[in-house]
mmCIF file of C-alpha atoms in Angstrom:
data_model
loop_
_atom_site.group_PDB
_atom_site.id
_atom_site.type_symbol
_atom_site.label_atom_id
_atom_site.label_comp_id
_atom_site.label_asym_id
_atom_site.label_seq_id
_atom_site.Cartn_x
_atom_site.Cartn_y
_atom_site.Cartn_z
ATOM 1 C CA UNK A 1232 7.374 -7.941 -18.635
ATOM 2 C CA UNK A 1233 7.607 -9.466 -14.651
ATOM 3 C CA UNK A 1234 6.093 -8.446 -11.373
ATOM 4 C CA UNK A 1235 6.816 -8.065 -7.915
ATOM 5 C CA UNK A 1236 7.928 -11.282 -7.205
ATOM 6 C CA UNK A 1237 7.449 -12.325 -3.458
ATOM 7 C CA UNK A 1238 8.997 -15.814 -1.821
ATOM 8 C CA UNK A 1239 7.529 -17.038 0.153
ATOM 9 C CA UNK A 1240 3.904 -17.178 -0.479
ATOM 10 C CA UNK A 1241 3.044 -18.301 3.494
ATOM 11 C CA UNK A 1242 5.338 -19.018 6.458
ATOM 12 C CA UNK A 1243 4.412 -20.552 10.053
ATOM 13 C CA UNK A 1244 6.917 -19.713 11.726
ATOM 14 C CA UNK A 1245 7.192 -19.919 16.251
ATOM 15 C CA UNK A 1246 7.651 -17.228 18.810
ATOM 16 C CA UNK A 1247 10.977 -16.459 19.139
ATOM 17 C CA UNK A 1248 12.141 -18.258 15.783
ATOM 18 C CA UNK A 1249 13.953 -15.319 13.582
ATOM 19 C CA UNK A 1250 12.140 -15.130 9.602
ATOM 20 C CA UNK A 1251 13.532 -13.405 6.243
ATOM 21 C CA UNK A 1252 11.085 -12.438 3.305
ATOM 22 C CA UNK A 1253 12.124 -11.712 -0.438
ATOM 23 C CA UNK A 1254 11.353 -9.825 -2.673
ATOM 24 C CA UNK A 1255 12.037 -9.462 -6.716
ATOM 25 C CA UNK A 1256 11.199 -5.581 -7.698
ATOM 26 C CA UNK A 1257 10.121 -5.201 -11.596
ATOM 27 C CA UNK A 1258 13.460 -4.990 -13.869
ATOM 28 C CA UNK A 1259 14.352 -1.358 -13.695
ATOM 29 C CA UNK A 1260 12.995 -0.575 -10.561
ATOM 30 C CA UNK A 1261 15.040 0.755 -7.890
ATOM 31 C CA UNK A 1262 13.185 1.775 -4.995
ATOM 32 C CA UNK A 1263 11.836 -1.365 -2.742
ATOM 33 C CA UNK A 1264 9.355 -0.344 -0.265
ATOM 34 C CA UNK A 1265 8.057 -3.028 2.776
ATOM 35 C CA UNK A 1266 4.873 -2.299 4.290
ATOM 36 C CA UNK A 1267 2.977 -4.696 7.283
ATOM 37 C CA UNK A 1268 -0.439 -5.031 6.197
ATOM 38 C CA UNK A 1269 -3.443 -6.043 9.616
ATOM 39 C CA UNK A 1270 -7.056 -6.613 9.919
ATOM 40 C CA UNK A 1271 -6.619 -3.932 12.329
ATOM 41 C CA UNK A 1272 -4.003 -1.395 11.355
ATOM 42 C CA UNK A 1273 -3.855 -1.565 7.767
ATOM 43 C CA UNK A 1274 -1.100 -1.330 5.690
ATOM 44 C CA UNK A 1275 1.682 0.556 7.697
ATOM 45 C CA UNK A 1276 5.203 1.564 6.552
ATOM 46 C CA UNK A 1277 7.877 -0.348 7.539
ATOM 47 C CA UNK A 1278 11.471 1.166 5.389
ATOM 48 C CA UNK A 1279 12.180 2.068 1.720
ATOM 49 C CA UNK A 1280 15.549 1.130 0.136
ATOM 50 C CA UNK A 1281 16.635 2.775 -2.959
ATOM 51 C CA UNK A 1282 19.742 1.732 -4.799
ATOM 52 C CA UNK A 1283 20.818 -0.303 -1.298
ATOM 53 C CA UNK A 1284 20.533 2.290 1.178
ATOM 54 C CA UNK A 1285 17.463 1.885 3.911
ATOM 55 C CA UNK A 1286 16.402 5.483 3.124
ATOM 56 C CA UNK A 1287 12.672 5.692 5.085
ATOM 57 C CA UNK A 1288 12.209 3.576 8.408
ATOM 58 C CA UNK A 1289 8.400 3.671 9.807
ATOM 59 C CA UNK A 1290 7.266 2.985 13.336
ATOM 60 C CA UNK A 1291 8.748 -0.630 14.101
ATOM 61 C CA UNK A 1292 11.160 -2.160 16.599
ATOM 62 C CA UNK A 1293 14.364 -3.153 15.984
ATOM 63 C CA UNK A 1294 13.416 -6.410 15.529
ATOM 64 C CA UNK A 1295 12.777 -5.428 12.094
ATOM 65 C CA UNK A 1296 15.798 -5.398 9.453
ATOM 66 C CA UNK A 1297 15.815 -5.323 5.540
ATOM 67 C CA UNK A 1298 17.992 -4.482 3.283
ATOM 68 C CA UNK A 1299 19.005 -4.216 -0.012
ATOM 69 C CA UNK A 1300 21.360 -6.023 -3.185
ATOM 70 C CA UNK A 1301 23.393 -4.713 -6.086
ATOM 71 C CA UNK A 1302 20.684 -5.564 -7.917
ATOM 72 C CA UNK A 1303 17.827 -4.646 -6.270
ATOM 73 C CA UNK A 1304 16.670 -7.177 -4.808
ATOM 74 C CA UNK A 1305 15.580 -7.295 -1.380
ATOM 75 C CA UNK A 1306 15.328 -9.203 2.174
ATOM 76 C CA UNK A 1307 13.270 -7.934 5.221
ATOM 77 C CA UNK A 1308 14.006 -10.124 8.568
ATOM 78 C CA UNK A 1309 12.248 -10.425 12.276
ATOM 79 C CA UNK A 1310 13.959 -11.804 14.857
ATOM 80 C CA UNK A 1311 12.563 -12.675 17.872
ATOM 81 C CA UNK A 1312 8.858 -13.624 16.105
ATOM 82 C CA UNK A 1313 6.197 -12.307 18.185
ATOM 83 C CA UNK A 1314 2.620 -13.158 17.918
ATOM 84 C CA UNK A 1315 1.965 -9.730 16.903
ATOM 85 C CA UNK A 1316 4.128 -10.313 13.605
ATOM 86 C CA UNK A 1317 1.560 -12.120 11.799
ATOM 87 C CA UNK A 1318 1.011 -10.445 9.640
ATOM 88 C CA UNK A 1319 0.574 -9.850 5.355
ATOM 89 C CA UNK A 1320 3.794 -8.467 4.416
ATOM 90 C CA UNK A 1321 3.534 -6.459 1.573
ATOM 91 C CA UNK A 1322 6.872 -5.601 -0.858
ATOM 92 C CA UNK A 1323 6.863 -2.680 -3.265
ATOM 93 C CA UNK A 1324 8.706 -1.468 -6.035
ATOM 94 C CA UNK A 1325 9.168 2.110 -8.278
ATOM 95 C CA UNK A 1326 10.839 3.431 -11.068
ATOM 96 C CA UNK A 1327 11.327 6.734 -9.597
ATOM 97 C CA UNK A 1328 12.630 8.161 -5.842
ATOM 98 C CA UNK A 1329 9.966 10.376 -5.358
ATOM 99 C CA UNK A 1330 6.044 8.663 -4.154
ATOM 100 C CA UNK A 1331 4.981 8.097 -7.322
ATOM 101 C CA UNK A 1332 3.160 4.782 -8.781
ATOM 102 C CA UNK A 1333 4.257 1.498 -6.342
ATOM 103 C CA UNK A 1334 3.596 -1.668 -7.573
ATOM 104 C CA UNK A 1335 2.791 -4.245 -5.273
ATOM 105 C CA UNK A 1336 3.536 -7.525 -4.940
ATOM 106 C CA UNK A 1337 1.239 -10.446 -3.182
ATOM 107 C CA UNK A 1338 2.547 -10.636 -0.314
ATOM 108 C CA UNK A 1339 3.903 -13.682 2.266
ATOM 109 C CA UNK A 1340 1.674 -14.302 5.004
ATOM 110 C CA UNK A 1341 3.362 -15.053 8.184
ATOM 111 C CA UNK A 1342 1.899 -16.898 10.445
ATOM 112 C CA UNK A 1343 3.427 -17.089 14.095
ATOM 113 C CA UNK A 1344 1.857 -19.450 16.171
ATOM 114 C CA UNK B 535 2.879 13.012 10.809
ATOM 115 C CA UNK B 536 1.410 12.367 7.817
ATOM 116 C CA UNK B 537 -2.152 10.764 8.363
ATOM 117 C CA UNK B 538 -5.086 9.370 5.605
ATOM 118 C CA UNK B 539 -8.727 8.790 6.948
ATOM 119 C CA UNK B 540 -11.187 6.653 5.066
ATOM 120 C CA UNK B 541 -14.481 6.333 5.646
ATOM 121 C CA UNK B 542 -15.720 2.690 7.864
ATOM 122 C CA UNK B 543 -16.440 -0.295 5.987
ATOM 123 C CA UNK B 544 -18.074 -2.561 4.571
ATOM 124 C CA UNK B 545 -19.871 -0.481 1.998
ATOM 125 C CA UNK B 546 -23.093 -2.939 0.115
ATOM 126 C CA UNK B 547 -23.894 -1.998 -2.802
ATOM 127 C CA UNK B 548 -26.752 -3.192 -5.171
ATOM 128 C CA UNK B 549 -25.198 -3.607 -9.070
ATOM 129 C CA UNK B 550 -25.359 -0.454 -11.154
ATOM 130 C CA UNK B 551 -25.707 2.126 -7.691
ATOM 131 C CA UNK B 552 -23.830 5.302 -7.006
ATOM 132 C CA UNK B 553 -20.275 4.770 -5.423
ATOM 133 C CA UNK B 554 -18.666 6.792 -2.750
ATOM 134 C CA UNK B 555 -15.684 6.662 -0.759
ATOM 135 C CA UNK B 556 -14.755 9.319 1.390
ATOM 136 C CA UNK B 557 -11.389 10.013 1.926
ATOM 137 C CA UNK B 558 -9.018 12.899 4.154
ATOM 138 C CA UNK B 559 -5.730 13.411 5.207
ATOM 139 C CA UNK B 560 -3.585 15.900 6.922
ATOM 140 C CA UNK B 561 -0.010 16.415 5.644
ATOM 141 C CA UNK B 562 1.876 19.455 5.522
ATOM 142 C CA UNK B 563 2.831 20.481 1.617
ATOM 143 C CA UNK B 564 1.720 19.304 -1.657
ATOM 144 C CA UNK B 565 1.297 15.887 -1.686
ATOM 145 C CA UNK B 566 -0.017 13.254 -4.605
ATOM 146 C CA UNK B 567 -2.698 11.907 -3.246
ATOM 147 C CA UNK B 568 -3.664 7.689 -4.861
ATOM 148 C CA UNK B 569 -6.291 5.195 -4.670
ATOM 149 C CA UNK B 570 -5.530 1.831 -4.810
ATOM 150 C CA UNK B 571 -7.400 -1.476 -4.888
ATOM 151 C CA UNK B 572 -6.692 -4.659 -3.719
ATOM 152 C CA UNK B 573 -8.719 -7.998 -4.692
ATOM 153 C CA UNK B 574 -8.596 -10.678 -2.258
ATOM 154 C CA UNK B 575 -5.320 -12.966 -2.634
ATOM 155 C CA UNK B 576 -3.698 -10.294 -4.466
ATOM 156 C CA UNK B 577 -0.995 -7.196 -3.704
ATOM 157 C CA UNK B 578 -2.513 -3.851 -4.055
ATOM 158 C CA UNK B 579 -2.902 -1.825 -7.560
ATOM 159 C CA UNK B 580 -3.352 1.408 -8.410
ATOM 160 C CA UNK B 581 -6.379 2.859 -9.658
ATOM 161 C CA UNK B 582 -5.296 6.697 -10.072
ATOM 162 C CA UNK B 583 -3.923 9.468 -9.002
ATOM 163 C CA UNK B 584 -3.487 13.015 -8.304
ATOM 164 C CA UNK B 585 -0.177 15.322 -8.065
ATOM 165 C CA UNK B 586 -1.934 18.582 -7.252
ATOM 166 C CA UNK B 587 -5.497 20.614 -6.198
ATOM 167 C CA UNK B 588 -7.860 20.792 -8.698
ATOM 168 C CA UNK B 589 -5.965 18.030 -10.374
ATOM 169 C CA UNK B 590 -9.092 14.849 -11.310
ATOM 170 C CA UNK B 591 -7.830 11.124 -11.432
ATOM 171 C CA UNK B 592 -9.002 8.729 -12.949
ATOM 172 C CA UNK B 593 -9.531 5.209 -14.401
ATOM 173 C CA UNK B 594 -11.980 2.380 -15.245
ATOM 174 C CA UNK B 595 -15.081 4.572 -14.074
ATOM 175 C CA UNK B 596 -13.662 5.818 -11.178
ATOM 176 C CA UNK B 597 -12.768 9.082 -10.444
ATOM 177 C CA UNK B 598 -11.587 11.462 -7.378
ATOM 178 C CA UNK B 599 -10.171 15.349 -7.734
ATOM 179 C CA UNK B 600 -7.987 16.345 -5.181
ATOM 180 C CA UNK B 601 -9.525 19.081 -2.605
ATOM 181 C CA UNK B 602 -6.878 21.376 -1.019
ATOM 182 C CA UNK B 603 -9.117 22.939 0.084
ATOM 183 C CA UNK B 604 -11.134 20.683 2.196
ATOM 184 C CA UNK B 605 -7.808 18.351 2.180
ATOM 185 C CA UNK B 606 -10.377 15.843 0.679
ATOM 186 C CA UNK B 607 -9.961 13.130 -1.707
ATOM 187 C CA UNK B 608 -12.925 10.756 -2.468
ATOM 188 C CA UNK B 609 -14.020 8.347 -4.761
ATOM 189 C CA UNK B 610 -16.536 8.059 -6.536
ATOM 190 C CA UNK B 611 -18.618 5.630 -9.282
ATOM 191 C CA UNK B 612 -21.288 6.069 -11.721
ATOM 192 C CA UNK B 613 -22.196 2.344 -11.459
ATOM 193 C CA UNK B 614 -20.448 -0.007 -9.643
ATOM 194 C CA UNK B 615 -20.446 -4.022 -11.100
ATOM 195 C CA UNK B 616 -19.919 -7.020 -9.015
ATOM 196 C CA UNK B 617 -16.454 -7.102 -10.307
ATOM 197 C CA UNK B 618 -15.599 -3.877 -8.360
ATOM 198 C CA UNK B 619 -16.208 -5.883 -5.175
ATOM 199 C CA UNK B 620 -12.335 -5.441 -3.388
ATOM 200 C CA UNK B 621 -11.591 -3.543 -0.735
ATOM 201 C CA UNK B 622 -9.914 0.281 -1.631
ATOM 202 C CA UNK B 623 -7.079 2.207 -0.081
ATOM 203 C CA UNK B 624 -6.927 6.155 0.474
ATOM 204 C CA UNK B 625 -3.081 7.259 -0.110
ATOM 205 C CA UNK B 626 -0.320 9.605 -0.210
ATOM 206 C CA UNK B 627 3.012 10.565 -0.876
ATOM 207 C CA UNK B 628 4.658 13.810 1.173
ATOM 208 C CA UNK B 629 6.765 15.417 -0.472
ATOM 209 C CA UNK B 630 10.319 15.514 -0.010
ATOM 210 C CA UNK B 631 11.893 12.944 -2.155
ATOM 211 C CA UNK B 632 11.205 9.742 -0.641
ATOM 212 C CA UNK B 633 9.558 6.898 -1.409
ATOM 213 C CA UNK B 634 7.044 6.608 1.798
ATOM 214 C CA UNK B 635 3.507 5.938 1.302
ATOM 215 C CA UNK B 636 1.140 6.676 4.150
ATOM 216 C CA UNK B 637 -2.415 5.286 3.260
ATOM 217 C CA UNK B 638 -5.575 5.196 5.291
ATOM 218 C CA UNK B 639 -6.774 1.794 7.109
ATOM 219 C CA UNK B 640 -8.793 0.439 3.998
ATOM 220 C CA UNK B 641 -12.326 0.384 2.707
ATOM 221 C CA UNK B 642 -13.979 -3.208 2.292
ATOM 222 C CA UNK B 643 -16.370 -3.413 -0.704
ATOM 223 C CA UNK B 644 -19.426 -5.605 -1.715
ATOM 224 C CA UNK B 645 -21.067 -5.305 -4.559
ATOM 225 C CA UNK B 646 -23.826 -7.601 -5.469
ATOM 226 C CA UNK B 647 -25.780 -8.358 -7.879
#
């Protein structure tokens, strides 16, 4: 069974640009969550989708958005990039919706110059 | 809100030494508790979990016991190996049915031969 796949693996952008990251969950998983990982802040919850509906959102500005498609694949978008957005963005999927085991992808490393 | 506090790293141990990584939490209700591990260049993997008070999670020689009275979930291993070198994250998932996991800041473990 394939794991959680995130693309691209690395991304370099400049301030003011926008970026879209993609996540394909494990087959059969309907919940997809996104996290931002930085050395100073650790893992910060961005948002979670279940059956195309955003059910939970962390404390991030509106520049961070996401969506989930009918096949459970998810994308997150960051507009008007800032230097502080440089981070590893991790996607996680799970079969259930009750906060149990998360399966993580390897992440997308975003560098904003 | 929910929070997880874990000991600062890095922790450096010799092979076969005893490991303890402290973790305490704040949450309403009765959360599920987790330890995740992140190896270099990879996403997080679930190491063990406990879903109710006095439960003991265990995997690969690691153990942690859910202590409601002290709101703690300390990770222990009797004899560490070089291959255990990684970053360890304590996490909780609050009750309520939605997929939002709160992570600690992570503790880097380095095991030297």
